[in-house]
Each structure stands twice: as structure tokens, then as C-alpha cells.
């Protein structure tokens, strides 16, 4: 394979992935020698999956070393950019962070001449970040009690008489507001712009049935295991991992909340070209399929789903299902602080 010269967005990945990863004799380009980029991610199982599916193959393909750190933090990103001493080149980003980070000038604009994402789903495209995965959240429930009767939709979750049991919801306003509206009968297509007053009225109705307002993701399923809740909001990957070790728990794929696993380059990175090439690498369909097989999150290409291992594919959300709801981070951007304060105060009443 020839040295990496300035490449078109349609050629950067095809040749890089197919040849570089397959051939141990690949000669790394001269411009990459001695280079490294620092990537901050959430660590844990997803961090391990990214190391295997993205980081090590990228280093093998380009000669660019990848050093990782855990704990993406918007405040730290802002501090690095503002003092013009950027330590992280690439960062994972939550849905709600992307519009705020872009508005505050904290991210490099995606170089479309390098990063090809033309066929990715529209929800995964942003001028300042790329969508590397799709995660899904919905209702989990035990299979060894309650006579097999569990809510599978949010209106059923809100029906405490028809589906008696202890509920678990997150102690944050994001996602919870959207869930409340769907529980009140609002179709996914009409959730945004959110009717905030209607959502809080719906939350008031379900509040007596909520036994736990959950802070940590791991607690969502742990509370079901410990027979402290009966139904809870959680993520497909959490239930998938427990089923793999024969825990009696299941998950509903109806009316799921879908979010994007975003990745961006910090404004002022000293390694902008290498960072953009890594972002291009994450948008390769084969790399996303491999990451999906390892993590349980979906690719951001609809036509890549068929390539995912069948054992993993059954856990992936249907990104084309109109009953599923993609988080609208832009709607939250100017409202998060006010609504978060209101929600925290409401929890205390």
C-alpha cells in the first residue's frame, strides 16, 4: 500500500482498512513515525472494545500510537481549550455535550475531505463530531417472578394498576422527560419539542410507584437482581451481559431511547491531521461492525447491521423503527441547566 497522501474522503478508509490491517508487512507512512494521539473515553468494557476494534488496528495501519485516558469531562475540555494547552486530541462525547461543545468552540470542525460518513444515518452527523455507535435504552424486568407479567411499553410502565410493581428510573431529567411523555401517550415523532408541563404531570402520577431514582447505570440491573425493583430503565448492553451469565432478566425493544456515541477532536489539538484520520477510521463500516460485535451497540450505518454477528445482532436496536426515539440534543442545549434544577427540586418534594 502506498504512503498516506492527502486522500479523498471516499478513499481514505477502503484502502487503509482492507490492506493495512490484513498485511503485517504494511509500511507505515513517514509522516506518522513517532506520532501519537491521546484519546479520552469512558473506560470499562466499551474502552476495552474500542482498544480491540479501533485503537490497536489504527496504530497497526498508520504507526500512530494511541494513548488512552478515562473520564470524558466537558469542563476539562473547556479548560484545556481556553488555556490553549490541549492535552487530549480526541474525546468521547455524550449526546447533550455535542451542541454545547460546538457552540462554545471546543471542537475542531470535521474535515469532510478526510472523513467519509456520507452513508451514515442522519442522526449521527454533526459538523463537529462523528457518530461511532448507537446505544439503546428501554425497560428491563425479571423473568423469575411477577408471573411473567411486565410492562413492555412506556404507557404500560406508567400503568401501575395494570402492571403493579416497583419502578426504577434515572435521577436525571434527560431521557426521563422523554420517557414521561411517551408514558403519557405521546408518539416518538411528537416528543420534541417537549411539552415540559405535561411531562412533569406524568412524572407526578408515576412517582408513588418509583422505588428508586437511580444515579449509577450499574444499579439499574443490580436492583432487579437484588429484588429491590421489578421494572427499570436500563441499557441493552447491561441486560445482554447478565443474560450471558444466566441471570433471569429480559428487555423490551419497544419504544427504546436511542442515543449516539459521539467522538470529536478538541479545538487546538496539535495533531489535527492524525485526529481526523482516526475519526475517519471510526467511520469505516467494518470497524463499526467489529466494535458492535464487541460492545453490543449498533453501527451508525443501517446496511452494516446485517454484517454483525447474529448473537449480537439480536440485541441491537432497530434504528429505523419510528416508535424508537433518538435523543434530540439540540433541544436540550439551552434548557438542560434550568430543567435539571427543576427536576432535582421536584425529586425532593
Tab-separated table of C-alpha atoms in Angstrom:
chain	number	residue	atom	x	y	z
A	1	UNK	CA	0.000	0.000	0.000
A	2	UNK	CA	1.380	3.469	-0.832
A	3	UNK	CA	2.152	6.092	1.772
A	4	UNK	CA	-0.837	8.032	3.028
A	5	UNK	CA	-1.007	11.165	0.938
A	6	UNK	CA	-3.856	13.693	1.118
A	7	UNK	CA	-6.784	11.426	0.365
A	8	UNK	CA	-10.334	11.868	-0.751
A	9	UNK	CA	-12.975	11.051	1.817
A	10	UNK	CA	-14.083	8.075	-0.272
A	11	UNK	CA	-10.643	6.512	-0.453
A	12	UNK	CA	-9.171	7.026	2.978
A	13	UNK	CA	-10.820	4.101	4.684
A	14	UNK	CA	-11.278	1.499	1.976
A	15	UNK	CA	-7.610	1.081	1.238
A	16	UNK	CA	-6.448	1.759	4.772
A	17	UNK	CA	-8.585	-0.890	6.405
A	18	UNK	CA	-8.556	-3.625	3.801
A	19	UNK	CA	-4.811	-3.563	3.189
A	20	UNK	CA	-3.267	-2.202	6.358
A	21	UNK	CA	-4.988	-4.496	8.809
A	22	UNK	CA	-4.671	-7.585	6.669
A	23	UNK	CA	-0.996	-7.192	5.866
A	24	UNK	CA	1.655	-7.444	8.618
A	25	UNK	CA	4.176	-6.135	6.095
A	26	UNK	CA	2.361	-2.823	5.725
A	27	UNK	CA	4.901	0.018	5.542
A	28	UNK	CA	3.813	2.899	7.718
A	29	UNK	CA	3.873	6.349	6.171
A	30	UNK	CA	6.800	8.577	7.004
A	31	UNK	CA	4.641	11.416	8.294
A	32	UNK	CA	3.253	9.136	11.019
A	33	UNK	CA	6.534	7.964	12.522
A	34	UNK	CA	6.773	8.882	16.199
A	35	UNK	CA	3.289	10.403	16.279
A	36	UNK	CA	0.733	9.666	18.934
A	37	UNK	CA	-2.718	10.874	19.849
A	38	UNK	CA	-4.394	10.914	23.244
A	39	UNK	CA	-7.982	9.693	23.391
A	40	UNK	CA	-10.181	10.006	26.453
A	41	UNK	CA	-13.053	7.539	26.721
A	42	UNK	CA	-15.447	6.172	29.309
A	43	UNK	CA	-13.254	3.170	30.085
A	44	UNK	CA	-14.720	-0.151	31.178
A	45	UNK	CA	-15.990	-2.697	28.691
A	46	UNK	CA	-16.517	-0.092	25.967
A	47	UNK	CA	-12.966	1.163	26.400
A	48	UNK	CA	-11.691	-2.402	26.005
A	49	UNK	CA	-13.867	-2.907	22.918
A	50	UNK	CA	-12.554	0.287	21.335
A	51	UNK	CA	-8.978	-0.788	22.010
A	52	UNK	CA	-9.542	-4.032	20.100
A	53	UNK	CA	-11.760	-2.704	17.304
A	54	UNK	CA	-10.284	0.768	16.748
A	55	UNK	CA	-7.172	1.794	18.631
A	56	UNK	CA	-4.822	-1.129	18.006
A	57	UNK	CA	-5.890	-1.595	14.351
A	58	UNK	CA	-5.419	2.134	13.725
A	59	UNK	CA	-1.908	2.009	15.166
A	60	UNK	CA	-1.128	-1.059	13.070
A	61	UNK	CA	-2.407	0.700	9.964
A	62	UNK	CA	-0.740	4.060	10.462
A	63	UNK	CA	2.051	3.749	13.013
A	64	UNK	CA	0.325	6.361	15.174
A	65	UNK	CA	0.346	5.348	18.814
A	66	UNK	CA	-2.882	5.793	20.759
A	67	UNK	CA	-2.701	6.627	24.443
A	68	UNK	CA	-5.969	6.471	26.353
A	69	UNK	CA	-7.329	8.159	29.457
A	70	UNK	CA	-10.647	7.581	31.194
A	71	UNK	CA	-13.327	10.065	32.107
A	72	UNK	CA	-14.552	12.440	29.392
A	73	UNK	CA	-15.436	15.724	31.044
A	74	UNK	CA	-16.855	18.790	29.323
A	75	UNK	CA	-15.442	21.156	31.951
A	76	UNK	CA	-11.943	19.747	31.473
A	77	UNK	CA	-12.278	20.022	27.697
A	78	UNK	CA	-13.312	23.656	28.081
A	79	UNK	CA	-10.405	24.387	30.410
A	80	UNK	CA	-7.832	22.844	28.044
A	81	UNK	CA	-9.117	24.720	25.027
A	82	UNK	CA	-9.406	28.057	26.819
A	83	UNK	CA	-5.849	27.940	28.171
A	84	UNK	CA	-4.615	26.824	24.724
A	85	UNK	CA	-2.876	23.800	26.207
A	86	UNK	CA	-4.791	20.854	24.793
A	87	UNK	CA	-3.735	17.551	26.337
A	88	UNK	CA	-6.431	15.365	24.773
A	89	UNK	CA	-6.647	15.050	20.999
A	90	UNK	CA	-9.860	13.006	20.794
A	91	UNK	CA	-12.719	12.634	23.249
A	92	UNK	CA	-15.874	10.591	23.552
A	93	UNK	CA	-18.899	12.850	23.939
A	94	UNK	CA	-22.359	12.458	25.434
A	95	UNK	CA	-25.320	13.414	23.257
A	96	UNK	CA	-26.047	16.554	25.246
A	97	UNK	CA	-22.435	17.727	25.136
A	98	UNK	CA	-22.102	17.934	21.368
A	99	UNK	CA	-24.173	21.070	20.644
A	100	UNK	CA	-22.794	22.801	23.733
A	101	UNK	CA	-19.172	21.967	22.848
A	102	UNK	CA	-19.715	23.147	19.278
A	103	UNK	CA	-21.367	26.376	20.408
A	104	UNK	CA	-18.520	27.087	22.815
A	105	UNK	CA	-15.877	26.453	20.148
A	106	UNK	CA	-14.360	23.439	21.904
A	107	UNK	CA	-14.189	21.071	18.926
A	108	UNK	CA	-12.486	21.009	15.549
A	109	UNK	CA	-14.846	21.044	12.592
A	110	UNK	CA	-14.951	17.655	10.880
A	111	UNK	CA	-12.806	17.663	7.739
A	112	UNK	CA	-15.143	16.174	5.165
A	113	UNK	CA	-12.247	15.741	2.713
A	114	UNK	CA	-10.852	13.093	5.093
A	115	UNK	CA	-13.854	11.754	6.993
A	116	UNK	CA	-16.344	9.864	4.847
A	117	UNK	CA	-19.701	9.396	6.536
A	118	UNK	CA	-21.976	10.009	3.579
A	119	UNK	CA	-23.975	6.801	4.106
A	120	UNK	CA	-24.305	7.057	7.894
A	121	UNK	CA	-27.724	7.629	9.418
A	122	UNK	CA	-28.649	11.339	9.576
A	123	UNK	CA	-28.872	11.310	13.375
A	124	UNK	CA	-25.144	10.501	13.590
A	125	UNK	CA	-23.938	13.519	11.622
A	126	UNK	CA	-22.766	16.767	13.161
A	127	UNK	CA	-20.390	19.400	11.860
A	128	UNK	CA	-18.141	18.966	14.901
A	129	UNK	CA	-18.427	15.267	15.835
A	130	UNK	CA	-18.868	11.833	14.296
A	131	UNK	CA	-21.322	9.211	15.490
A	132	UNK	CA	-19.489	5.958	16.063
A	133	UNK	CA	-22.222	3.857	17.684
A	134	UNK	CA	-25.918	3.810	18.554
A	135	UNK	CA	-26.889	2.777	22.075
A	136	UNK	CA	-30.377	1.806	23.184
A	137	UNK	CA	-32.221	2.055	26.484
A	138	UNK	CA	-35.591	0.703	27.495
A	139	UNK	CA	-37.413	-1.418	30.052
A	140	UNK	CA	-35.770	-4.372	31.813
A	141	UNK	CA	-37.625	-6.845	34.016
A	142	UNK	CA	-37.029	-10.170	35.829
A	143	UNK	CA	-38.192	-13.454	34.346
A	144	UNK	CA	-38.295	-15.473	37.567
A	145	UNK	CA	-41.071	-13.598	39.371
A	146	UNK	CA	-44.197	-11.472	38.799
A	147	UNK	CA	-45.833	-14.309	36.893
A	148	UNK	CA	-44.180	-13.174	33.698
A	149	UNK	CA	-46.301	-10.019	33.583
A	150	UNK	CA	-44.135	-6.993	32.883
A	151	UNK	CA	-44.626	-3.691	31.053
A	152	UNK	CA	-43.113	-3.648	27.569
A	153	UNK	CA	-44.014	-0.072	26.567
A	154	UNK	CA	-43.858	3.230	28.432
A	155	UNK	CA	-47.677	3.571	28.699
A	156	UNK	CA	-47.667	0.121	30.326
A	157	UNK	CA	-44.803	1.198	32.598
A	158	UNK	CA	-46.964	4.154	33.625
A	159	UNK	CA	-49.922	1.835	34.309
A	160	UNK	CA	-49.169	0.976	37.927
A	161	UNK	CA	-52.570	-0.665	38.429
A	162	UNK	CA	-52.386	-2.886	35.370
A	163	UNK	CA	-48.724	-3.712	35.990
A	164	UNK	CA	-48.143	-3.494	39.729
A	165	UNK	CA	-44.529	-3.418	40.852
A	166	UNK	CA	-41.627	-1.259	41.951
A	167	UNK	CA	-40.248	1.016	39.232
A	168	UNK	CA	-36.717	2.286	38.716
A	169	UNK	CA	-35.957	5.485	36.790
A	170	UNK	CA	-32.799	7.579	36.481
A	171	UNK	CA	-32.327	10.569	38.776
A	172	UNK	CA	-31.624	12.881	35.834
A	173	UNK	CA	-34.021	14.907	33.742
A	174	UNK	CA	-32.582	13.916	30.347
A	175	UNK	CA	-34.251	10.767	28.990
A	176	UNK	CA	-36.657	10.833	31.943
A	177	UNK	CA	-38.592	13.765	30.477
A	178	UNK	CA	-38.935	11.992	27.133
A	179	UNK	CA	-39.957	8.738	28.819
A	180	UNK	CA	-42.652	10.553	30.780
A	181	UNK	CA	-44.160	11.971	27.600
A	182	UNK	CA	-44.180	8.582	25.887
A	183	UNK	CA	-45.651	7.086	29.053
A	184	UNK	CA	-48.409	9.686	28.753
A	185	UNK	CA	-49.157	8.515	25.223
A	186	UNK	CA	-47.094	10.905	23.094
A	187	UNK	CA	-45.754	9.178	19.935
A	188	UNK	CA	-41.988	9.264	19.476
A	189	UNK	CA	-42.359	11.512	16.450
A	190	UNK	CA	-44.107	14.166	18.568
A	191	UNK	CA	-41.943	14.131	21.710
A	192	UNK	CA	-39.866	17.115	20.532
A	193	UNK	CA	-40.263	19.916	21.272
A	194	UNK	CA	-41.030	18.511	24.711
A	195	UNK	CA	-44.171	19.646	26.488
A	196	UNK	CA	-42.396	20.162	29.819
A	197	UNK	CA	-45.514	20.767	31.896
A	198	UNK	CA	-47.209	17.637	30.556
A	199	UNK	CA	-44.057	15.622	31.300
A	200	UNK	CA	-43.937	16.773	34.929
A	201	UNK	CA	-47.643	15.988	35.366
A	202	UNK	CA	-46.959	12.476	34.068
A	203	UNK	CA	-43.993	12.116	36.414
A	204	UNK	CA	-46.184	13.173	39.319
A	205	UNK	CA	-48.571	10.312	38.524
A	206	UNK	CA	-45.889	7.618	38.423
A	207	UNK	CA	-43.839	8.941	41.341
A	208	UNK	CA	-45.565	6.812	44.039
A	209	UNK	CA	-44.657	3.648	42.097
A	210	UNK	CA	-40.968	4.555	41.685
A	211	UNK	CA	-38.987	2.843	44.422
A	212	UNK	CA	-35.571	4.049	43.232
A	213	UNK	CA	-34.334	7.117	41.396
A	214	UNK	CA	-31.067	5.655	40.185
A	215	UNK	CA	-27.763	7.506	39.926
A	216	UNK	CA	-25.396	4.854	38.548
A	217	UNK	CA	-26.091	2.792	35.440
A	218	UNK	CA	-24.907	-0.441	37.049
A	219	UNK	CA	-27.537	-0.025	39.766
A	220	UNK	CA	-30.385	-0.284	37.279
A	221	UNK	CA	-29.950	-4.023	36.785
A	222	UNK	CA	-28.371	-4.694	40.178
A	223	UNK	CA	-31.608	-3.573	41.844
A	224	UNK	CA	-33.572	-6.105	39.810
A	225	UNK	CA	-31.066	-8.828	40.701
A	226	UNK	CA	-31.396	-7.908	44.365
A	227	UNK	CA	-35.226	-7.936	44.186
A	228	UNK	CA	-35.353	-4.250	45.082
A	229	UNK	CA	-37.091	-3.174	41.868
A	230	UNK	CA	-39.275	-5.014	39.402
A	231	UNK	CA	-39.037	-2.898	36.246
A	232	UNK	CA	-36.358	-0.384	35.387
A	233	UNK	CA	-34.924	1.853	32.720
A	234	UNK	CA	-31.593	0.469	31.569
A	235	UNK	CA	-29.454	-0.308	28.517
A	236	UNK	CA	-29.441	-3.294	26.182
A	237	UNK	CA	-25.793	-3.997	26.895
A	238	UNK	CA	-26.458	-4.341	30.631
A	239	UNK	CA	-29.173	-6.949	30.107
A	240	UNK	CA	-27.188	-8.732	27.382
A	241	UNK	CA	-24.209	-9.195	29.700
A	242	UNK	CA	-26.380	-10.551	32.513
A	243	UNK	CA	-28.243	-12.980	30.277
A	244	UNK	CA	-24.852	-14.282	29.136
A	245	UNK	CA	-24.208	-15.476	32.700
A	246	UNK	CA	-27.759	-16.872	33.106
A	247	UNK	CA	-29.265	-14.091	35.208
A	248	UNK	CA	-33.096	-14.269	34.873
A	249	UNK	CA	-33.669	-10.884	33.269
A	250	UNK	CA	-35.097	-9.682	29.970
A	251	UNK	CA	-35.543	-6.475	27.998
A	252	UNK	CA	-38.195	-4.846	25.828
A	253	UNK	CA	-37.158	-3.439	22.462
A	254	UNK	CA	-40.354	-1.402	22.209
A	255	UNK	CA	-40.161	2.415	22.428
A	256	UNK	CA	-36.441	2.494	23.076
A	257	UNK	CA	-34.491	5.682	23.714
A	258	UNK	CA	-31.649	5.797	21.179
A	259	UNK	CA	-28.513	7.846	21.551
A	260	UNK	CA	-25.321	8.347	19.596
A	261	UNK	CA	-21.863	7.549	20.893
A	262	UNK	CA	-20.144	10.687	19.626
A	263	UNK	CA	-16.423	11.271	19.107
A	264	UNK	CA	-14.749	14.616	18.420
A	265	UNK	CA	-11.359	16.298	18.197
A	266	UNK	CA	-10.521	19.072	20.644
A	267	UNK	CA	-10.077	22.539	19.203
A	268	UNK	CA	-6.390	23.357	19.082
A	269	UNK	CA	-5.134	19.779	19.033
A	270	UNK	CA	-1.507	19.669	17.918
A	271	UNK	CA	-2.304	16.522	15.950
A	272	UNK	CA	-5.278	17.654	13.887
A	273	UNK	CA	-4.455	15.610	10.783
A	274	UNK	CA	-3.882	12.406	12.761
A	275	UNK	CA	-7.049	13.089	14.756
A	276	UNK	CA	-9.123	13.479	11.597
A	277	UNK	CA	-7.671	10.278	10.185
A	278	UNK	CA	-8.678	8.484	13.356
A	279	UNK	CA	-12.215	9.874	13.093
A	280	UNK	CA	-12.293	8.637	9.518
A	281	UNK	CA	-11.181	5.222	10.763
A	282	UNK	CA	-14.078	5.088	13.238
A	283	UNK	CA	-16.492	5.687	10.367
A	284	UNK	CA	-15.371	2.619	8.439
A	285	UNK	CA	-18.258	0.147	8.296
A	286	UNK	CA	-16.086	-2.891	9.007
A	287	UNK	CA	-14.575	-1.208	12.055
A	288	UNK	CA	-18.055	-0.341	13.307
A	289	UNK	CA	-19.210	-3.929	12.791
A	290	UNK	CA	-16.271	-5.188	14.828
A	291	UNK	CA	-16.976	-2.654	17.555
A	292	UNK	CA	-20.621	-3.697	17.559
A	293	UNK	CA	-19.676	-7.367	17.969
A	294	UNK	CA	-17.523	-6.472	20.956
A	295	UNK	CA	-19.694	-3.827	22.628
A	296	UNK	CA	-23.314	-4.672	21.793
A	297	UNK	CA	-24.036	-1.174	20.481
A	298	UNK	CA	-25.222	-0.713	16.903
A	299	UNK	CA	-23.271	0.710	13.949
A	300	UNK	CA	-24.331	4.078	12.557
A	301	UNK	CA	-24.790	2.543	9.099
A	302	UNK	CA	-28.131	0.829	8.548
A	303	UNK	CA	-26.674	-1.516	5.939
A	304	UNK	CA	-23.930	-2.635	8.350
A	305	UNK	CA	-26.372	-4.314	10.713
A	306	UNK	CA	-26.558	-7.422	8.554
A	307	UNK	CA	-22.806	-7.944	8.971
A	308	UNK	CA	-22.946	-8.044	12.757
A	309	UNK	CA	-22.694	-11.473	14.356
A	310	UNK	CA	-26.239	-12.902	14.783
A	311	UNK	CA	-25.706	-13.468	18.516
A	312	UNK	CA	-25.043	-9.738	18.909
A	313	UNK	CA	-27.462	-8.561	16.246
A	314	UNK	CA	-30.494	-9.702	18.235
A	315	UNK	CA	-29.527	-7.147	20.885
A	316	UNK	CA	-29.220	-4.211	18.508
A	317	UNK	CA	-31.997	-1.618	18.307
A	318	UNK	CA	-33.994	-1.117	15.151
A	319	UNK	CA	-32.737	2.342	14.216
A	320	UNK	CA	-35.432	2.643	11.554
A	321	UNK	CA	-38.361	1.882	13.899
A	322	UNK	CA	-40.490	5.060	14.185
A	323	UNK	CA	-41.568	4.015	17.696
A	324	UNK	CA	-37.993	4.381	18.907
A	325	UNK	CA	-36.801	7.845	19.882
A	326	UNK	CA	-33.446	9.388	19.026
A	327	UNK	CA	-32.368	11.893	21.683
A	328	UNK	CA	-32.557	15.464	20.371
A	329	UNK	CA	-29.507	17.030	21.996
A	330	UNK	CA	-30.090	20.349	20.237
A	331	UNK	CA	-33.418	20.735	22.047
A	332	UNK	CA	-31.693	20.187	25.386
A	333	UNK	CA	-28.787	22.536	24.713
A	334	UNK	CA	-30.386	25.741	26.024
A	335	UNK	CA	-32.622	24.047	28.586
A	336	UNK	CA	-30.541	21.484	30.444
A	337	UNK	CA	-29.469	23.666	33.380
A	338	UNK	CA	-32.925	25.058	34.133
A	339	UNK	CA	-34.724	21.725	33.771
A	340	UNK	CA	-32.110	19.795	35.704
A	341	UNK	CA	-32.542	22.188	38.642
A	342	UNK	CA	-36.322	21.903	38.440
A	343	UNK	CA	-36.159	18.105	38.302
A	344	UNK	CA	-33.800	17.823	41.284
A	345	UNK	CA	-36.099	20.072	43.305
A	346	UNK	CA	-39.122	18.012	42.216
A	347	UNK	CA	-37.454	14.808	43.427
A	348	UNK	CA	-37.197	16.318	46.910
A	349	UNK	CA	-40.881	17.215	47.173
